PDB file of C-alpha atoms in Angstrom:
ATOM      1  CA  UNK E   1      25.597  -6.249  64.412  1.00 52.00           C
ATOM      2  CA  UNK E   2      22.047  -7.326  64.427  1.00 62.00           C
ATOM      3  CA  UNK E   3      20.046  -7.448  67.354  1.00 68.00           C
ATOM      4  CA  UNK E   4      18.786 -10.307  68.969  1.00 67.00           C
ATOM      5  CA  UNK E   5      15.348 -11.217  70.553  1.00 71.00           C
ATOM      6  CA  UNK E   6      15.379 -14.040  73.883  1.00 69.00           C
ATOM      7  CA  UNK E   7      13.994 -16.836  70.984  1.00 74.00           C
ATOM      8  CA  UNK E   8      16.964 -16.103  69.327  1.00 77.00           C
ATOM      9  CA  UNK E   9      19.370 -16.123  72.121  1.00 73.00           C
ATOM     10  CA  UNK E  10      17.730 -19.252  73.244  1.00 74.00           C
ATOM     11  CA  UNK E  11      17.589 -20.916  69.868  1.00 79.00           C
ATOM     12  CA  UNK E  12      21.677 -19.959  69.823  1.00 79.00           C
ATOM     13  CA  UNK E  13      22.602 -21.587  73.159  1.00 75.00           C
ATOM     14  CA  UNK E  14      20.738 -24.794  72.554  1.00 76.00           C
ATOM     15  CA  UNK E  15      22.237 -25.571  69.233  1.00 81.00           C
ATOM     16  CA  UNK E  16      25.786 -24.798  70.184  1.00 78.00           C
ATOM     17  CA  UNK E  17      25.572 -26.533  73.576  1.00 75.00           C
ATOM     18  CA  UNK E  18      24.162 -29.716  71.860  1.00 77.00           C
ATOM     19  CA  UNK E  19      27.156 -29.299  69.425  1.00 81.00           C
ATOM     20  CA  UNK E  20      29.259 -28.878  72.366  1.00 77.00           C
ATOM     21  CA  UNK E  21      28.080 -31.994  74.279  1.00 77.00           C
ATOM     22  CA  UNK E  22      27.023 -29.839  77.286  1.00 72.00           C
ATOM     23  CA  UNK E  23      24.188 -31.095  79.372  1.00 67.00           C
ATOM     24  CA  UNK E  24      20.781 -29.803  79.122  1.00 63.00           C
ATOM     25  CA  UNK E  25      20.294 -29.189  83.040  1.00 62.00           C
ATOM     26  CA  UNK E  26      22.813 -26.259  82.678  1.00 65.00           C
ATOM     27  CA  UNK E  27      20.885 -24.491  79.550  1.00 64.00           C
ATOM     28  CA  UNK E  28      18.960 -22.323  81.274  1.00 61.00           C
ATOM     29  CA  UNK E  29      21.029 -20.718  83.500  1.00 63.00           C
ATOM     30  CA  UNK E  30      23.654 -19.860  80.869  1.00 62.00           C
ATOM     31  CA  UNK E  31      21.093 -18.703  78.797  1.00 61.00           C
ATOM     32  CA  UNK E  32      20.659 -15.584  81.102  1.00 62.00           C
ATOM     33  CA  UNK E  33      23.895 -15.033  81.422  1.00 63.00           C
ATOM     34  CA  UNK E  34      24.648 -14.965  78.121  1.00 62.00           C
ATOM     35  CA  UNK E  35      21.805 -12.624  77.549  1.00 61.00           C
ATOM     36  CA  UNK E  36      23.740  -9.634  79.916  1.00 58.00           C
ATOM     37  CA  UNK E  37      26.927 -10.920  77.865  1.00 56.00           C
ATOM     38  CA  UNK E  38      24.928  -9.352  74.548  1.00 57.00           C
ATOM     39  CA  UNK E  39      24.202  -5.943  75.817  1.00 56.00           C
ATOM     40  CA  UNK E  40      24.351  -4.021  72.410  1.00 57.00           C
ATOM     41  CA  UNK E  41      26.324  -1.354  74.301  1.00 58.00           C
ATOM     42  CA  UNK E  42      29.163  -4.151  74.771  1.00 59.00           C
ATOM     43  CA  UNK E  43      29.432  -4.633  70.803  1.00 60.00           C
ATOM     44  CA  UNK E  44      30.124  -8.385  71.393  1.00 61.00           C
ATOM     45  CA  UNK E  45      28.783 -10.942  68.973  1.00 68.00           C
ATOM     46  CA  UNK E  46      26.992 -14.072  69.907  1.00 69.00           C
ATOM     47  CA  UNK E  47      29.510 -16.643  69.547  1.00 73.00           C
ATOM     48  CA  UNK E  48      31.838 -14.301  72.071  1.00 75.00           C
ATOM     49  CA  UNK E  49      29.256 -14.246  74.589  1.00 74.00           C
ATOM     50  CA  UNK E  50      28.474 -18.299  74.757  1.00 78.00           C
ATOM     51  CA  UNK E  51      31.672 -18.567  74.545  1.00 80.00           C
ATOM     52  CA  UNK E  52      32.765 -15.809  77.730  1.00 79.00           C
ATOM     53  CA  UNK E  53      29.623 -18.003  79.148  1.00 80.00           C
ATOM     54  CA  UNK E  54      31.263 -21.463  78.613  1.00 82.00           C
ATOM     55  CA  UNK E  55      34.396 -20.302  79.833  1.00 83.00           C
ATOM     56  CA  UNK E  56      33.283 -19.004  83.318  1.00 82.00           C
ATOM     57  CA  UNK E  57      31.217 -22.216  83.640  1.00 80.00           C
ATOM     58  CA  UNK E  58      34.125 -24.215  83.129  1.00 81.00           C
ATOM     59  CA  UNK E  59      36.231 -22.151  85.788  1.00 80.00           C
ATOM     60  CA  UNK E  60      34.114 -22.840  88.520  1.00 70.00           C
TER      61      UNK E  60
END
């Protein structure tokens, strides 16, 4: 697993929440959560974490 930089995290979330039709105003606080989702220790890739991200988002 590669490791990622906050460009590249950011880069990441904006590309798959424009795929995913989610609103702009809620980019930047996923983006930090996402960014504790992809603690190396965790071994969890980046599509795992938007999507653990999405997923809480959607609960609430």
């Amino acid at each position: 697993m590669t490791t990622m930089n906050s460009s590249d995290i950011s880069y990441l979330l904006k590309n798959m929440a424009d795929y995913m039709g989610i609103p702009a105003r809620y980019f930047h606080s996923w983006q930090e959560e996402a960014r504790i989702e992809l603690d190396p220790a965790k071994k969890i890739n980046r599509q795992e974490a938007f999507s653990n991200v999405v997923k809480r988002k959607r609960n609430e």
